[in-house]
């Protein structure tokens, strides 16, 4: 799950967090013309859900900031699955390149 972390904020409520600017792929993201901030990572999450895991749609919400990505909700298994998918991107430069290319091909724009 690294560099993401899943925390129980109150009983039964969970937040999936990623401190923006702390991943090993930040330089690649910048090379691709994006800012590795929380809004970029929200775009990554949305793209992963829409293209690879549509069953996760509507099972959590997003609340990113410039310095942090956050997805939250009561469905811990859904957040755990999102964490696994996002960790695969946040630790693999080739995966980032592939995902950004997929976004461009589909007309998806990152809000970074």
Coordinates of N, CA and C in Angstrom, one line a residue:
X1 N 0.8 -1.2 0.0 CA 0.0 0.0 0.0 C 0.9 1.3 0.0
X2 N 2.1 1.1 0.4 CA 3.0 2.3 0.4 C 3.1 2.9 -1.0
X3 N 3.1 4.2 -1.2 CA 3.2 5.3 -0.2 C 1.9 5.8 0.3
X4 N 0.8 5.0 0.1 CA -0.5 5.4 0.6 C -0.7 4.8 2.0
X5 N -1.6 5.4 2.7 CA -1.9 4.9 4.0 C -3.4 5.0 4.2
X6 N -4.0 4.0 4.9 CA -5.4 3.9 5.2 C -5.6 4.1 6.7
X7 N -6.4 5.1 7.1 CA -6.6 5.3 8.5 C -8.0 5.3 8.8
X8 N -8.4 4.8 10.0 CA -9.7 4.9 10.5 C -9.9 6.2 11.3
X9 N -10.6 7.2 10.7 CA -10.7 8.5 11.3 C -11.6 8.5 12.5
X10 N -12.7 7.8 12.4 CA -13.7 7.6 13.5 C -14.2 6.2 13.3
X11 N -14.8 5.5 14.2 CA -15.2 4.1 14.1 C -16.1 4.0 12.8
X12 N -15.6 3.1 11.9 CA -16.3 2.8 10.7 C -16.1 3.8 9.5
X13 N -15.3 4.8 9.7 CA -15.0 5.8 8.7 C -13.5 5.8 8.4
X14 N -13.2 5.8 7.1 CA -11.8 5.6 6.7 C -11.3 6.7 5.7
X15 N -10.1 7.0 5.7 CA -9.5 7.9 4.8 C -8.2 7.2 4.2
X16 N -8.1 7.3 2.9 CA -7.0 6.8 2.2 C -6.2 8.0 1.8
X17 N -4.9 8.1 2.2 CA -4.1 9.3 2.1 C -2.8 9.0 1.3
X18 N -2.4 10.1 0.6 CA -1.1 10.1 -0.1 C -0.6 11.5 0.0
X19 N 0.6 11.6 0.7 CA 1.2 12.9 0.7 C 1.8 13.2 -0.7
X20 N 1.3 14.2 -1.3 CA 1.8 14.6 -2.7 C 3.2 15.1 -2.6
X21 N 3.9 14.8 -3.7 CA 5.3 15.2 -3.7 C 6.3 14.3 -3.0
X22 N 5.8 13.1 -2.6 CA 6.7 12.2 -1.8 C 6.9 10.8 -2.5
X23 N 6.4 10.7 -3.8 CA 6.5 9.4 -4.4 C 7.8 9.3 -5.3
X24 N 8.2 8.1 -5.6 CA 9.3 7.9 -6.4 C 9.1 8.3 -7.9
X25 N 7.9 8.6 -8.3 CA 7.5 8.9 -9.7 C 7.2 10.4 -9.9
X26 N 7.5 11.2 -8.9 CA 7.2 12.6 -9.0 C 7.9 13.3 -10.2
X27 N 9.2 12.9 -10.4 CA 9.9 13.5 -11.5 C 9.3 13.1 -12.9
X28 N 8.9 11.9 -13.0 CA 8.2 11.4 -14.2 C 6.9 12.2 -14.4
X29 N 6.2 12.4 -13.4 CA 4.9 13.1 -13.5 C 5.2 14.5 -14.1
X30 N 6.2 15.1 -13.5 CA 6.6 16.5 -14.0 C 7.1 16.5 -15.4
X31 N 7.9 15.4 -15.8 CA 8.3 15.3 -17.2 C 7.2 15.2 -18.1
X32 N 6.1 14.6 -17.7 CA 4.9 14.4 -18.5 C 4.0 15.7 -18.5
X33 N 4.5 16.7 -17.9 CA 3.8 18.0 -17.9 C 2.7 18.2 -16.8
X34 N 2.8 17.4 -15.8 CA 1.8 17.5 -14.7 C 2.5 17.8 -13.4
X35 N 1.7 18.2 -12.4 CA 2.1 18.6 -11.1 C 1.7 17.4 -10.2
X36 N 2.7 16.8 -9.5 CA 2.4 15.7 -8.6 C 1.7 16.0 -7.3
X37 N 0.5 16.7 -7.4 CA -0.2 17.2 -6.3 C -1.4 16.3 -6.0
X38 N -2.1 16.6 -5.0 CA -3.3 15.8 -4.6 C -4.4 15.8 -5.7
X39 N -4.5 16.8 -6.5 CA -5.5 16.8 -7.5 C -5.1 15.9 -8.7
X40 N -3.8 15.9 -9.0 CA -3.3 14.9 -10.0 C -3.6 13.5 -9.5
X41 N -3.4 13.2 -8.3 CA -3.6 11.8 -7.8 C -5.1 11.5 -7.7
X42 N -5.9 12.5 -7.5 CA -7.4 12.3 -7.6 C -7.7 11.8 -9.1
X43 N -7.1 12.5 -10.0 CA -7.3 12.1 -11.4 C -6.8 10.7 -11.7
X44 N -5.7 10.3 -11.1 CA -5.2 8.9 -11.2 C -6.3 8.0 -10.7
X45 N -6.8 8.3 -9.5 CA -7.8 7.4 -8.9 C -9.1 7.3 -9.8
X46 N -9.5 8.5 -10.2 CA -10.7 8.5 -11.1 C -10.5 7.7 -12.4
X47 N -9.4 7.8 -13.0 CA -9.0 7.1 -14.2 C -8.9 5.6 -13.9
X48 N -8.3 5.2 -12.8 CA -8.2 3.8 -12.5 C -9.6 3.2 -12.2
X49 N -10.4 3.9 -11.5 CA -11.7 3.4 -11.3 C -12.5 3.3 -12.6
X50 N -12.5 4.3 -13.4 CA -13.3 4.2 -14.6 C -12.8 3.2 -15.6
X51 N -11.5 3.0 -15.7 CA -11.0 2.1 -16.7 C -10.7 0.7 -16.2
X52 N -10.4 0.5 -14.9 CA -10.0 -0.8 -14.4 C -10.9 -1.4 -13.4
X53 N -11.6 -0.6 -12.7 CA -12.4 -1.1 -11.5 C -13.7 -0.3 -11.4
X54 N -14.6 -0.3 -12.4 CA -15.8 0.4 -12.3 C -16.7 0.0 -11.2
X55 N -16.5 -1.2 -10.6 CA -17.3 -1.6 -9.5 C -17.0 -0.8 -8.2
X56 N -15.9 0.0 -8.2 CA -15.6 0.8 -7.1 C -16.3 2.2 -7.2
X57 N -16.8 2.6 -8.3 CA -17.4 3.9 -8.5 C -18.5 4.0 -7.4
X58 N -18.6 5.2 -6.9 CA -19.6 5.6 -5.9 C -19.5 4.9 -4.5
X59 N -18.4 4.2 -4.3 CA -18.2 3.5 -3.0 C -17.4 4.3 -2.0
X60 N -16.9 5.5 -2.5 CA -16.1 6.4 -1.7 C -16.1 7.8 -2.3
X61 N -15.7 8.8 -1.6 CA -15.6 10.1 -2.2 C -14.2 10.6 -2.1
X62 N -13.9 11.7 -2.8 CA -12.6 12.3 -2.9 C -12.6 13.7 -2.2
X63 N -11.5 14.0 -1.6 CA -11.3 15.3 -1.0 C -9.8 15.7 -1.0
X64 N -9.2 15.9 -2.2 CA -7.8 16.2 -2.3 C -7.5 17.6 -2.0
X65 N -6.3 17.9 -1.7 CA -5.7 19.3 -1.5 C -4.5 19.3 -2.4
X66 N -3.9 20.5 -2.5 CA -2.6 20.6 -3.2 C -1.6 19.6 -2.7
X67 N -1.5 19.5 -1.4 CA -0.4 18.7 -0.8 C -0.8 17.3 -0.4
X68 N -2.0 16.9 -0.7 CA -2.4 15.6 -0.2 C -3.6 15.1 -1.1
X69 N -3.5 13.8 -1.4 CA -4.7 13.1 -2.0 C -5.5 12.4 -0.8
X70 N -6.8 12.5 -0.9 CA -7.6 11.8 0.1 C -8.9 11.3 -0.6
X71 N -9.1 10.0 -0.3 CA -10.4 9.4 -0.7 C -10.9 8.9 0.7
X72 N -12.2 9.0 0.9 CA -12.8 8.6 2.2 C -14.1 7.9 2.1
X73 N -14.5 7.2 3.1 CA -15.8 6.6 3.1 C -15.9 5.5 4.2
X74 N -16.9 4.7 4.1 CA -17.1 3.7 5.1 C -16.8 2.3 4.6
X75 N -16.5 2.2 3.3 CA -16.3 0.9 2.6 C -14.8 0.6 2.6
X76 N -14.3 0.1 3.7 CA -12.8 -0.2 3.8 C -12.3 -1.1 2.7
X77 N -13.0 -2.2 2.3 CA -12.5 -3.0 1.2 C -12.3 -2.2 -0.1
X78 N -13.2 -1.3 -0.4 CA -13.1 -0.5 -1.6 C -11.9 0.4 -1.6
X79 N -11.7 1.0 -0.4 CA -10.5 1.9 -0.3 C -9.2 1.1 -0.3
X80 N -9.2 -0.1 0.2 CA -8.1 -1.0 0.1 C -7.7 -1.4 -1.3
X81 N -8.8 -1.7 -2.1 CA -8.5 -2.0 -3.5 C -8.0 -0.8 -4.3
X82 N -8.6 0.4 -4.0 CA -8.1 1.6 -4.6 C -6.6 1.8 -4.2
X83 N -6.3 1.6 -3.0 CA -4.9 1.8 -2.5 C -3.9 0.9 -3.2
X84 N -4.3 -0.4 -3.4 CA -3.4 -1.3 -4.2 C -3.2 -0.8 -5.6
X85 N -4.3 -0.4 -6.2 CA -4.2 0.1 -7.6 C -3.3 1.3 -7.7
X86 N -3.5 2.3 -6.8 CA -2.8 3.5 -6.8 C -1.3 3.3 -6.4
X87 N -1.0 2.4 -5.5 CA 0.3 2.1 -5.1 C 1.1 1.6 -6.3
X88 N 0.4 0.8 -7.2 CA 1.1 0.3 -8.4 C 1.5 1.4 -9.3
X89 N 0.8 2.5 -9.3 CA 1.1 3.6 -10.2 C 2.2 4.5 -9.5
X90 N 2.0 4.7 -8.2 CA 2.9 5.6 -7.4 C 4.3 5.1 -7.2
X91 N 4.5 3.8 -7.6 CA 5.9 3.2 -7.5 C 6.5 2.7 -8.8
X92 N 5.8 3.0 -9.9 CA 6.3 2.5 -11.2 C 6.2 3.5 -12.3
X93 N 7.3 4.0 -12.7 CA 7.4 5.1 -13.7 C 6.7 4.7 -15.0
X94 N 6.9 3.5 -15.4 CA 6.3 3.0 -16.7 C 4.8 3.0 -16.6
X95 N 4.3 2.6 -15.4 CA 2.8 2.6 -15.2 C 2.3 4.0 -15.2
X96 N 3.0 5.0 -14.7 CA 2.6 6.4 -14.8 C 2.5 6.8 -16.2
X97 N 3.5 6.5 -17.0 CA 3.5 6.9 -18.4 C 2.3 6.3 -19.1
X98 N 2.1 5.0 -18.8 CA 1.0 4.3 -19.5 C -0.4 5.0 -19.1
X99 N -0.5 5.3 -17.8 CA -1.8 5.9 -17.4 C -2.0 7.3 -18.0
X100 N -1.0 8.1 -18.0 CA -1.1 9.4 -18.6 C -1.4 9.3 -20.1
X101 N -0.8 8.3 -20.8 CA -1.1 8.1 -22.2 C -2.5 7.7 -22.4
X102 N -3.0 6.8 -21.5 CA -4.4 6.4 -21.6 C -5.3 7.5 -21.4
X103 N -5.0 8.4 -20.5 CA -5.8 9.6 -20.2 C -5.9 10.5 -21.4
X104 N -4.7 10.7 -22.1 CA -4.7 11.5 -23.3 C -5.5 10.9 -24.4
X105 N -5.4 9.6 -24.6 CA -6.1 8.9 -25.6 C -7.6 9.0 -25.4
X106 N -8.1 9.0 -24.2 CA -9.5 9.1 -23.9 C -10.0 10.5 -23.6
X107 N -9.2 11.5 -23.8 CA -9.6 12.8 -23.6 C -9.8 13.2 -22.1
X108 N -9.2 12.4 -21.2 CA -9.3 12.7 -19.8 C -8.3 13.7 -19.4
X109 N -8.7 14.8 -18.7 CA -7.8 15.8 -18.3 C -7.6 15.8 -16.8
X110 N -6.3 15.8 -16.3 CA -6.0 15.9 -14.9 C -6.2 17.3 -14.5
X111 N -6.7 17.5 -13.3 CA -7.0 18.8 -12.7 C -5.9 19.2 -11.8
X112 N -4.7 19.3 -12.3 CA -3.5 19.5 -11.5 C -3.0 20.9 -11.8

